[in-house]
Structures are given as structure tokens and as C-alpha cells.
XYZ file of C-alpha atoms in Angstrom:
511
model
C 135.686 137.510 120.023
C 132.569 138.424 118.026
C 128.808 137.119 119.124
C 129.059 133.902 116.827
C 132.403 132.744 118.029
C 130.770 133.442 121.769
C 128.166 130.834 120.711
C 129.902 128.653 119.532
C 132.313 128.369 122.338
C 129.379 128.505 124.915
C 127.607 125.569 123.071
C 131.005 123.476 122.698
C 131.088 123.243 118.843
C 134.231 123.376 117.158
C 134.637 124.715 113.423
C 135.319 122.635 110.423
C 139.178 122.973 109.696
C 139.844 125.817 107.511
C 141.491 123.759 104.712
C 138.128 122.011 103.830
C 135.469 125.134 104.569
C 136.680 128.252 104.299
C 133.264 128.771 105.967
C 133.405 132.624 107.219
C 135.045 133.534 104.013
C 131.943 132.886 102.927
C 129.534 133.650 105.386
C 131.280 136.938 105.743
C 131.280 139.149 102.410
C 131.060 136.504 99.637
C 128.911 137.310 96.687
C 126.244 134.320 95.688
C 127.017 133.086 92.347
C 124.093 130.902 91.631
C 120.524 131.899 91.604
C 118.834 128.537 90.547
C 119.316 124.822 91.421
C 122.454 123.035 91.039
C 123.754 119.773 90.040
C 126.757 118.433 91.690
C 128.310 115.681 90.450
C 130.957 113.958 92.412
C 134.086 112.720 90.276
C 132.987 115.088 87.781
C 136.215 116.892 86.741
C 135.871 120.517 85.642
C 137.179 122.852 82.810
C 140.273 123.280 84.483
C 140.825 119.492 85.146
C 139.362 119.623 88.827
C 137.589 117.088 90.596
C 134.656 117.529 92.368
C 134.726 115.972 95.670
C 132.092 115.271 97.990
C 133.547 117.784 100.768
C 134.018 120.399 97.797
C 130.107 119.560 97.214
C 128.799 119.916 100.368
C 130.682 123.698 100.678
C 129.831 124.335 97.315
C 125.818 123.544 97.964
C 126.029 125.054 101.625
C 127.621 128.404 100.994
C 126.327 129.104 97.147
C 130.336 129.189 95.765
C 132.547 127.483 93.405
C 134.762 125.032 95.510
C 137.147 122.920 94.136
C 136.366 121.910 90.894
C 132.446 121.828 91.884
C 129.884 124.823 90.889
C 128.628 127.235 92.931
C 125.447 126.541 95.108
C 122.062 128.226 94.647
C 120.533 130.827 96.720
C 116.754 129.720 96.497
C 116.787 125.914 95.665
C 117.873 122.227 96.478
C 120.732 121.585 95.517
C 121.463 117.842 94.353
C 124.732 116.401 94.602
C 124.812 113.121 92.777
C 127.160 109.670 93.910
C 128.380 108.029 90.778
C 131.203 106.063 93.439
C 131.879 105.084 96.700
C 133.221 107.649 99.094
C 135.701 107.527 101.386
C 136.681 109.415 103.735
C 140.181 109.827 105.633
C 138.650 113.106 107.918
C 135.461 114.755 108.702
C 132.916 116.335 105.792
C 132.062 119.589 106.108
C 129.461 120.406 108.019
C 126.105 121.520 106.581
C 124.852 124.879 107.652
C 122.695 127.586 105.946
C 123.980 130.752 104.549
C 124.276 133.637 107.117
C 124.922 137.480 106.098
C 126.703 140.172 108.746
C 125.302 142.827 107.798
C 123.126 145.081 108.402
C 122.208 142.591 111.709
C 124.133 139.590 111.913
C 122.349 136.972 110.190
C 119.459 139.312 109.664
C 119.120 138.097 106.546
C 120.415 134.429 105.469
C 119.727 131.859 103.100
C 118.473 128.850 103.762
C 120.679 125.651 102.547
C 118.554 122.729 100.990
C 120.583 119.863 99.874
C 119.532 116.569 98.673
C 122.298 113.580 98.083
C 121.460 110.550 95.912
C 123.757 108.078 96.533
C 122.331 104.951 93.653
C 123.379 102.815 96.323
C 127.145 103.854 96.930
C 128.398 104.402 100.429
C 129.987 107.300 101.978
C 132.237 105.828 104.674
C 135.522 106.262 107.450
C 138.155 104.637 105.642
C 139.497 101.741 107.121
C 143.532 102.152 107.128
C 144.184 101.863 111.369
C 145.808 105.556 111.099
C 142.213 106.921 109.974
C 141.144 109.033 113.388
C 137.587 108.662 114.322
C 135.166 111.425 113.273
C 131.283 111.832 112.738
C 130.283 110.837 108.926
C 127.754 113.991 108.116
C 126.860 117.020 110.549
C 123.701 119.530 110.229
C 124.529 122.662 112.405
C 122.180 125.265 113.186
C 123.156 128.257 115.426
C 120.179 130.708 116.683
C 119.739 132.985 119.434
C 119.029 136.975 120.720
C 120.825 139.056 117.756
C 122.147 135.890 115.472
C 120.303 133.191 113.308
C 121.297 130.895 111.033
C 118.313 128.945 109.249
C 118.554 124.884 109.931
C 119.778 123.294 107.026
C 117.257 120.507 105.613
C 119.174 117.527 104.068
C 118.297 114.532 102.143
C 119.584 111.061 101.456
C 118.414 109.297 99.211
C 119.781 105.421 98.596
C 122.948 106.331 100.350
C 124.810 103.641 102.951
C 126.625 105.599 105.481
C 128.935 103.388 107.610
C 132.375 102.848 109.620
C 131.950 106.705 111.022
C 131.907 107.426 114.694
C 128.379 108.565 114.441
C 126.868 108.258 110.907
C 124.681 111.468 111.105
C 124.840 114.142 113.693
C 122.048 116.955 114.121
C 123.559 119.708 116.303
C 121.706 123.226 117.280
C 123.528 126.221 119.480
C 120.301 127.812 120.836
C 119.301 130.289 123.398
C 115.074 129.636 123.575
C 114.940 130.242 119.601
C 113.420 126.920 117.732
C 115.513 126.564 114.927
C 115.654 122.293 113.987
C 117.781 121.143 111.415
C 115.799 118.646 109.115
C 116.991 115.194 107.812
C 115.246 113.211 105.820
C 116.464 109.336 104.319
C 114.833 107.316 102.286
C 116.107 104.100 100.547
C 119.275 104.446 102.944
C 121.031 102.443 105.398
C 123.117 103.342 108.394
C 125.320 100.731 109.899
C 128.527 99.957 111.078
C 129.083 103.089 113.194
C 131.142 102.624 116.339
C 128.953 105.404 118.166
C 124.972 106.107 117.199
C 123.613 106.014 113.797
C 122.205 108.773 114.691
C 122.486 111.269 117.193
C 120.315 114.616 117.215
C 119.120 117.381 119.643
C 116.613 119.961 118.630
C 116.053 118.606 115.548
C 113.599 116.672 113.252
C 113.713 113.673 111.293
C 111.946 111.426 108.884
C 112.907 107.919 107.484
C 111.369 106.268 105.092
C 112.259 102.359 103.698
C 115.475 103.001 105.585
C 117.417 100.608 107.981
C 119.652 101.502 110.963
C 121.350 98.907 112.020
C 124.738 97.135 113.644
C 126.113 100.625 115.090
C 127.984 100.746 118.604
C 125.787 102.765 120.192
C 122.094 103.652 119.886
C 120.201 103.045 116.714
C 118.561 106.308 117.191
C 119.265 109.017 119.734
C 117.320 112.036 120.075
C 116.693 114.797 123.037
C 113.874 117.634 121.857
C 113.509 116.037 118.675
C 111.043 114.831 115.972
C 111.691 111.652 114.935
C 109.491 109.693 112.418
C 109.955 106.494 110.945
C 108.168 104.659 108.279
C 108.515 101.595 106.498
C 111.986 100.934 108.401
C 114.230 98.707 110.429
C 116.259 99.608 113.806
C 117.945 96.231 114.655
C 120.872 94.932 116.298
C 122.387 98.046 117.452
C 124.561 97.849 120.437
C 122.514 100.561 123.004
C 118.547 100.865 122.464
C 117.190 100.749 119.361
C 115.571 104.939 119.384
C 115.741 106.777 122.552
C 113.719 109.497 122.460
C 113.586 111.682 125.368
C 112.103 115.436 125.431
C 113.512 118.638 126.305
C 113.176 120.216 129.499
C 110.211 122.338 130.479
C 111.616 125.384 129.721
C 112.306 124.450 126.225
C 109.596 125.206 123.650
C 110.596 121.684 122.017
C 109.510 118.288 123.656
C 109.736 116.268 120.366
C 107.441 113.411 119.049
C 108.477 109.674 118.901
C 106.329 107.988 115.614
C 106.636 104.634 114.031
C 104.691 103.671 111.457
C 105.023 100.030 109.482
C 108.043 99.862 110.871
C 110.170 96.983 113.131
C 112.974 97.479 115.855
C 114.326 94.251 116.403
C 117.490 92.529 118.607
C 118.680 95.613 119.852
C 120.765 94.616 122.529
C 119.913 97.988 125.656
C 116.333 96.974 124.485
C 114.143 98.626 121.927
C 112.554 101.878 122.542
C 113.147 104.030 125.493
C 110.992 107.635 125.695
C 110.593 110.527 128.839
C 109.034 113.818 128.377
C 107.151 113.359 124.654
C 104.375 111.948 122.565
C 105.480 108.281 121.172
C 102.925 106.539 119.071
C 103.551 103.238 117.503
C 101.333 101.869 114.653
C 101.332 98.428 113.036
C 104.818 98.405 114.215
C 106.869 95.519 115.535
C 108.937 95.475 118.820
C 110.595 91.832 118.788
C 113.872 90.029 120.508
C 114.973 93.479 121.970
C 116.931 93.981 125.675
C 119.272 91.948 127.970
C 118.450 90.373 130.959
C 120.133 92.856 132.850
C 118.190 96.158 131.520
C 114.288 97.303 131.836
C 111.696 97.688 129.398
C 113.861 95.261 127.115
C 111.128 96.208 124.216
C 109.335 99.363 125.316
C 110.845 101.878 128.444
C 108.706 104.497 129.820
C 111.009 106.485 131.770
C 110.032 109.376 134.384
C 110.566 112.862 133.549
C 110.747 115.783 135.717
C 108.031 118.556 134.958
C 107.404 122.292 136.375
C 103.700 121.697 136.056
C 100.865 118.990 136.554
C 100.524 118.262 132.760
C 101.614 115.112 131.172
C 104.690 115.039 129.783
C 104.881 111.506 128.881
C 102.170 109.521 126.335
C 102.865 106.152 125.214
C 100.219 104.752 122.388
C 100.423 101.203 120.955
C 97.979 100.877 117.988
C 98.312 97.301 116.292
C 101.225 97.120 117.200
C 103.541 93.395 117.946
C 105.934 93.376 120.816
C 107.166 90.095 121.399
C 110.667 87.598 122.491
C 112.293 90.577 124.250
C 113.882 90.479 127.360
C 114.811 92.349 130.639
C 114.932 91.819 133.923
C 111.461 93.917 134.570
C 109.221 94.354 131.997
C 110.537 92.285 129.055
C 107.870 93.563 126.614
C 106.875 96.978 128.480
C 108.319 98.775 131.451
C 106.445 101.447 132.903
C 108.974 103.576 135.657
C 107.618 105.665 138.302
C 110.418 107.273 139.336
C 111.314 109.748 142.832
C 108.953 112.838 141.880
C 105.308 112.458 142.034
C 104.713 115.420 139.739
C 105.692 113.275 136.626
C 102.409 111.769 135.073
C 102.661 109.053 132.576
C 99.708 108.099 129.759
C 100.119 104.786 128.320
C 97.210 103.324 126.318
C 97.655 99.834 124.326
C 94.799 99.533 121.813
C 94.643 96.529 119.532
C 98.109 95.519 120.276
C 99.994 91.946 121.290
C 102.293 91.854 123.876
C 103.282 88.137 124.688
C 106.067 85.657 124.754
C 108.493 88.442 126.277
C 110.941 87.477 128.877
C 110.819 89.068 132.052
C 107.135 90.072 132.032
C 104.822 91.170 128.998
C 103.847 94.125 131.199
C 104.836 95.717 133.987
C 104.047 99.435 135.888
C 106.611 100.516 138.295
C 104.657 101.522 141.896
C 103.017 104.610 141.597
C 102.235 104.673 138.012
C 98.955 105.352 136.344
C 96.507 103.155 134.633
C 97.039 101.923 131.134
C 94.149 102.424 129.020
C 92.738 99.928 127.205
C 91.094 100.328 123.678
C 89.689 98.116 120.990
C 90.780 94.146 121.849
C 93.949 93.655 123.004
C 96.001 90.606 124.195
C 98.724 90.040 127.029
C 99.750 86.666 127.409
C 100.763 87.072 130.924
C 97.911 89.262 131.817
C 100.013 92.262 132.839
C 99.111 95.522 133.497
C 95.652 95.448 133.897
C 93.330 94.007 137.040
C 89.500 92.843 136.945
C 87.499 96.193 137.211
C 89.123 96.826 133.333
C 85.757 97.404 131.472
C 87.722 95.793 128.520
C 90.289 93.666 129.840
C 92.887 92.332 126.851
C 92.833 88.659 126.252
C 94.943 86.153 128.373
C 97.122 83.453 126.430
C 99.448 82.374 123.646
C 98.816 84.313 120.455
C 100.977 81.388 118.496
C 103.505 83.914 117.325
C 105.244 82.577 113.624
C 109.042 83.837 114.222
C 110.424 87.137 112.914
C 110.661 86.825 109.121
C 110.053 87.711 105.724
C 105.999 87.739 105.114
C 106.001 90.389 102.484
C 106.220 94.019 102.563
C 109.411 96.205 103.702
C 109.990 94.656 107.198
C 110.356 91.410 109.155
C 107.248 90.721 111.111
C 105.419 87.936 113.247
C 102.552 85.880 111.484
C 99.394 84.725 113.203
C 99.482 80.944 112.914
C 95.836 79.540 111.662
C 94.619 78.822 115.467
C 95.727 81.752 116.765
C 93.274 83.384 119.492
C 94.344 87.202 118.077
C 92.087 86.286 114.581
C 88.634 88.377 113.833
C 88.603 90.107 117.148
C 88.005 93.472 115.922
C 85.116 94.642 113.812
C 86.284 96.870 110.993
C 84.175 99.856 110.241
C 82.550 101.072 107.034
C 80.914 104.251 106.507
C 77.422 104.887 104.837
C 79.129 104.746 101.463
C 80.842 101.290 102.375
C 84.154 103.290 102.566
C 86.669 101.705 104.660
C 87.456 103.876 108.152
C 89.641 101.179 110.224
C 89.605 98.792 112.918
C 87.019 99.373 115.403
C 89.060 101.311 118.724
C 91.233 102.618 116.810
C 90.600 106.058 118.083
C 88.331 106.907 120.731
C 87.044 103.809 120.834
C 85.498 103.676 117.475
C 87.475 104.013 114.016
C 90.392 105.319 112.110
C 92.954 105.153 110.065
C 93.966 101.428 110.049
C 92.945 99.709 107.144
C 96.364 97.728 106.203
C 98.807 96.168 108.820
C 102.009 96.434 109.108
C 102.686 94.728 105.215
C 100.392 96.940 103.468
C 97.675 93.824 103.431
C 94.053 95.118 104.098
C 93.000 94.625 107.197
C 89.063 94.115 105.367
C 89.140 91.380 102.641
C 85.805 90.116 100.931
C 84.064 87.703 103.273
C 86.019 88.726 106.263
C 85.098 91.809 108.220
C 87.139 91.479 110.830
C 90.674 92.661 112.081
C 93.379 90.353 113.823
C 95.052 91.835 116.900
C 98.554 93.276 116.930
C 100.820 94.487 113.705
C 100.176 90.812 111.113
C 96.594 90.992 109.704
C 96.308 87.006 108.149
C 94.944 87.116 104.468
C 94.161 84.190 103.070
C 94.451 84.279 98.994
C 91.799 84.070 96.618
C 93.668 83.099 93.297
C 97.030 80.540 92.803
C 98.554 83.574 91.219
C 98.860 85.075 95.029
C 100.849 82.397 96.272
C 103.612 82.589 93.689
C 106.805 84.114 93.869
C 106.937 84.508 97.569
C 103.381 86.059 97.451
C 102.484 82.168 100.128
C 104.299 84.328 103.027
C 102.269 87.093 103.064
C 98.731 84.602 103.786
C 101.017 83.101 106.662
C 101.852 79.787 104.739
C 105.382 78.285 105.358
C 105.670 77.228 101.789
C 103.982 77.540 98.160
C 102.248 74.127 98.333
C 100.849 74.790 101.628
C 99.414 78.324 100.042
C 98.281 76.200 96.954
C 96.335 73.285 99.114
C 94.349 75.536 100.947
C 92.442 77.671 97.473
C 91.974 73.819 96.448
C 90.401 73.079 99.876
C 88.248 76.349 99.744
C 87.278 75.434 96.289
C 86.095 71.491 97.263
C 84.222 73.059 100.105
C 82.383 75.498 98.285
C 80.953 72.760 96.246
């Protein structure tokens, strides 16, 4: 048995079947063919009346050789394989790994496999005939350790709907203390309808932008050591949490990062986001109708995490962000664990943020835990979390919540109703110049960074200098033309009459 196949048996990971792949064929002694960027076009049929397939792509892009009746791969570029149909699948893609060379060193010197897939909306997905054995949709691979490396492959989908799969992407690395993440990026794409994890990933990284995750049997998101960055997107009603992000152990170079930007996790039923052992930041984000009564943390889970030193492993920050209507038994909104072993420190800080209307308790910190922070203005309707020697304690009662909808931009959010206590709490900061810098606490208790909320609406409009709490910044409209088509929901108004009443009282009182 030679050192790869050693890996790979000591990791667990099985090979593609030979019939698709002929992987070592290639990574073992095959010349590259292509030396610039290719175009694969699935359905395409080639000179000798061959079909490119998606499987016969994926080899093709991965391995830099003429499969099937696809061209050969390039050496130094992204390849882009282009969807002109629904796929489906009756067995397991490929999977995607980078090109490795035996000699003079195994996998001294490789090539790197770049591969982007635009979908224009088609799906790639299990087929449904009962007979159809369950498989994983789309795999990354990377395999690195002492005297063997193969480079992570870095994938993109763009506008693709991957769904009916066991898991609908999987991000696997074989390592022995070498970093080596495979990267995933989708944008424009939806994952759903998985009976396991939309996506599952260790040692990896991942960014999504306008992208939804949603209805899978297992976890929306599930990552261990990993980077995982969303933007713009949805994680709702998957079966398990919405992300759970834990970090590697200490002995691992890779803890991972949890960050979620504009983006909502909603009606997840094991609650919404659970993190140990890493960084998770959430900014004008929404955490809404998440958990069960029988789970904790049903919209935010700090969990303990063992550590070899006195350093924190855990940070939580909440930056105008919304978590509201979820549920648990402790800690509806946020659950803070302590856990058995003292050495585990946990830093939580809530600045700006909402938490209210959660069932089970906005906030709650296990026994043993460590202070939350408090920056900016913040409010917690059932004063959790905090006691009365806060130097800035949030503010107590009912921010009158709108319910999770449409109010503009790419995700569902809560509007601030008109007498809502979370309006102009927060002075928003200028520079000399009258640039805008951001809603006062933001970071280190003075500016940055926030200027929209979670829509894309400034937070500063003329007149008002002021910020709102939490992840909905209420604009009111200057001109009719704002109110039309849809633009009512995005001032907070129910309906386009009620957007078009109140420029026409504004007007009467300004004479």
C-alpha cells in the first residue's frame, strides 16, 4: 500500500468508483493537455458524437484531460462548466480534488484545481426513482500531510439549486497538522431538500452570498475548524440547527470563524446557531422563530469548549443584530453554557442588538459564565443577562416587533412599528468631512462600519441622525415614488396607502 492509499484509509475516505474517475490514471503519469481556461458545456456533444456530462466535466476540469466527450481541463485557470439543463443524478459525482504529481516527491509539485459551475438556475439533484441509493450531491477533497500534498480545490456555484442528495455539499480534508482548506464559494444558489446537511465541512472555508439553505434533514450548516461566511442569505427551516459552527481542537492550527452579515436564520427546528471554540460575529443579521421547547439556546447556543490554555476560545458578538420568537427550554433567544471545566472562558458582547419576544428567556448565562458586555444601546425585553452595576444596562420592554416578512432587500426581517421604544437610540457618527463612520458603539464604544441595516437602508437619512436598535433601521420616504412597487415595506408601512398618507401628512405639517 503506497503513502496516499495509507491516508486515505487512516482518514476513512473511500475513492470515487473507477468507472466515473479514473482518478490515479491521472494523477499518476498523465500528460496535461490544456494550458489555458476551459469551457465546459454540459449536453454539449463532441466531434465524435459524445456528450458531455456533468461527471465527465468535473474529471475533465479536476484532472486537466479529455473525459467523455468533454475537453481537457487547464493547468493554470478556472475552469467553467456551464448548465444549459437540469441534472440528475442516479450515483455520486466525482469528487473534486486538485492535480497531484508522483514524482520526483509525491505531490511535490501539483496543480491546483479551480472550478466554477453556473447553473442559470437549473438544479443538479438525486434522482427520485425509490431504487436511487443515497449519496452526497458534490464533494471537495483535500489530502495533506508529512511527504504528500494535494492543493484544496476552490469551487464555485453560481445560480445552481442542489437538492434531494444525502448531503448537498461535502468539504472533506485528510490532514496530519498541515492547513490545507478546500474553498467553496455560492452565490445566487439554493440548497434544499437534502435528507442529511446542506452542508457539511471540516477544515475548510466557505462563503455565501444571496444564497438560501433551507428544508434539509439535518443541519443547515455544519462545520468543525472551518470558515464559514455568509452574506445576504437565508438558513431556515432545516431539520437540526440552522449553522453549527464549532472549532478545532487546540492542537489544530485551525479554530474557524462563524460571520453573518445581512443575513437571516429563521424556523430552524434544533434552534438557530450553535458555536464552541471560535470567533462568531453577527451583523445586522436576524435570528427569528428558531428551536423547540425541548433544546437550549433555541436562537443563539454558546457551548463550552475544552482548551489546553487560559485563552479564550469562544467570542460571541451581536452587532445590530434581531433575535426574536425563538424558543427553548433555557435561553429561547440566547443560551450561554458553562459547562464541567473551568478552564473554558467564554466572551459574549451584544452591542446595539434586540433580543425580545423569545420563548424560554431572551437571555440566559449558565452558572459560572462570564459577563456579557454591553456596547452602544441595546434592548432585552426580559432584562436578561445583565444586573444593576451594568454602566450601560440595555433597555427593558416590548420593542413592538412587525412579524418576519418581506420589507425589501434579500431577506425576511422584523420592522420597528412607529411607537417602538428601539427608534433614535443611537447617535450616528460623522467625521470632520461629514463622512458617514456608523452607529455610535459600534466598535469600542465609538464608530464603525454600520451605516445600512440589514436591507441595505441607511441607517443616517436627512433630518434624522439617529440609529434604531437591532437589524430594521425605519426610513420613512421622502417622495410618492418610494412607496410604489413594494418600495411602502421597506419605511415599515403595511400597505401603499398607508406609505402615501404619511408624505401627505409631512407635507400639511410643514406648512
Amino acid at each position: 500500500m503506497n503513502k496516499e492509499d495509507q491516508y486515505m484509509t487512516a482518514f476513512g475516505f473511500s475513492r470515487v468508483p473507477r468507472r466515473h474517475l479514473l482518478l490515479f490514471a491521472a494523477l499518476f503519469g498523465s500528460t496535461v493537455e490544456s494550458a489555458e481556461a476551459t469551457t465546459l458545456t454540459v449536453g454539449a456533444i463532441d466531434a465524435n458524437g459524445m456528450a458531455c456530462t456533468l461527471a465527465d466535466a468535473i474529471v475533465a476540469a479536476d484532472n486537466n484531460i479529455s473525459t467523455g466527450g468533454c475537453p481537457a481541463g487547464s493547468e493554470d485557470d478556472t475552469d467553467i462548466i456551464e448548465l444549459t439543463g437540469d441534472v440528475i443524478l442516479a450515483e455520486a459525482l466525482p469528487e473534486v480534488r486538485s492535480y497531484c504529481s508522483p514524482e520526483p516527491d509525491p505531490c511535490a509539485e501539483s496543480v491546483q484545481t479551480r472550478i466554477t459551475i453556473n447553473g442559470h438556475g437549473h438544479s443538479i439533484a438525486r434522482s427520485r426513482d425509490p431504487d436511487t441509493p443515497e449519496f452526497d450531491l458534490l464533494t471537495l477533497f483535500a489530502l495533506c500531510g508529512e511527504g504528500i500534498f494535494m492543493p484544496p480545490p476552490i469551487v464555485m456555484l453560481n445560480d445552481v439549486v442542489l437538492k434531494h442528495g444525502q448531503t448537498g455539499i461535502s468539504l472533506k480534508v485528510a490532514t496530519l497538522g498541515i492547513e490545507c482548506p478546500p474553498e467553496l464559494e455560492l452565490v445566487n444558489s439554493r440548497i434544499t431538500d437534502n435528507s442529511g446537511d446542506g452542508i457539511s465541512a471540516r477544515f475548510a472555508s466557505m462563503r455565501l452570498t444571496n444564497s438560501v439553505i433551507e428544508s434539509n434533514g439535518g443541519r443547515g450548516i455544519g462545520g468543525y475548524a472551518t470558515d464559514i461566511h455568509l452574506t445576504d442569505s437565508t438558513v431556515a427551516h432545516n431539520a437540526d440547527r440552522g449553522v453549527s459552527a464549532l472549532g478545532g481542537l487546540p492542537f489544530y492550527e485551525r479554530r474557524g470563524v462563524l460571520s453573518v452579515t445581512r443575513s437571516t436564520l429563521a424556523g430552524n427546528t434544533g434552534g438557530g446557531v450553535e458555536l464552541a471554540g471560535l470567533h462568531a460575529t453577527l451583523v445586522n443579521s436576524t435570528v427569528s422563530g428558531n428551536g423547540n421547547t425541548k433544546t437550549t439556546g433555541g436562537g443563539i447556543h454558546v457551548i463550552p469548549s475544552d482548551s489546553s490554555d487560559e485563552q479564550p476560545v469562544t467570542e460571541l458578538t451581536l452587532i445590530n443584530t434581531t433575535v426574536s420568537d425563538n424558543v427553548a427550554e433555557l435561553g429561547g433567544g440566547v443560551y450561554r453554557d458553562s459547562g464541567e471545566h473551568r478552564i473554558f472562558i467564554d466572551r459574549s458582547t451584544v452591542i446595539n442588538s434586540i433580543l425580545a419576544d423569545n420563548t424560554g428567556g431572551d437571555c440566559m448565562s449558565a452558572p459560572g459564565t462570564t459577563r456579557i458586555a454591553f456596547s452602544g444601546q441595546n434592548l432585552i425585553e426580559d432584562g436578561g443577562c445583565f444586573d444593576p452595576s451594568y454602566s450601560n444596562p440595555p433597555l427593558i420592554g416590548d420593542p413592538k416587533l412587525g412579524p418576519l416578512e418581506d420589507n425589501g432587500g434579500p431577506t425576511l426581517t422584523h420592522a420597528l412599528q412607529r411607537d417602538s421604544i428601539a427608534l433614535n437610540r443611537i447617535a450616528f457618527i460623522h467625521d470632520v468631512n461629514g463622512n458617514p463612520l456608523g452607529c455610535e458603539g459600534t466598535t469600542d464604544g465609538v464608530t464603525a462600519g454600520v451605516v445600512t441595516d440589514q436591507r441595505g437602508v441607511s441607517r443616517a437619512r436627512p433630518g434624522d441622525d439617529f440609529c434604531d436598535i437591532g437589524a430594521f433601521e425605519r426610513a420613512f420616504p421622502s417622495a410618492a415614488g418610494e412607496c410604489k412597487n413594494g418600495g411602502y415595506r421597506k419605511f415599515g408601512f403595511d400597505r401603499l396607502g398607508q406609505c402615501l398618507r404619511y408624505l401627505t401628512q409631512r407635507k400639511t405639517q410643514s406648512h
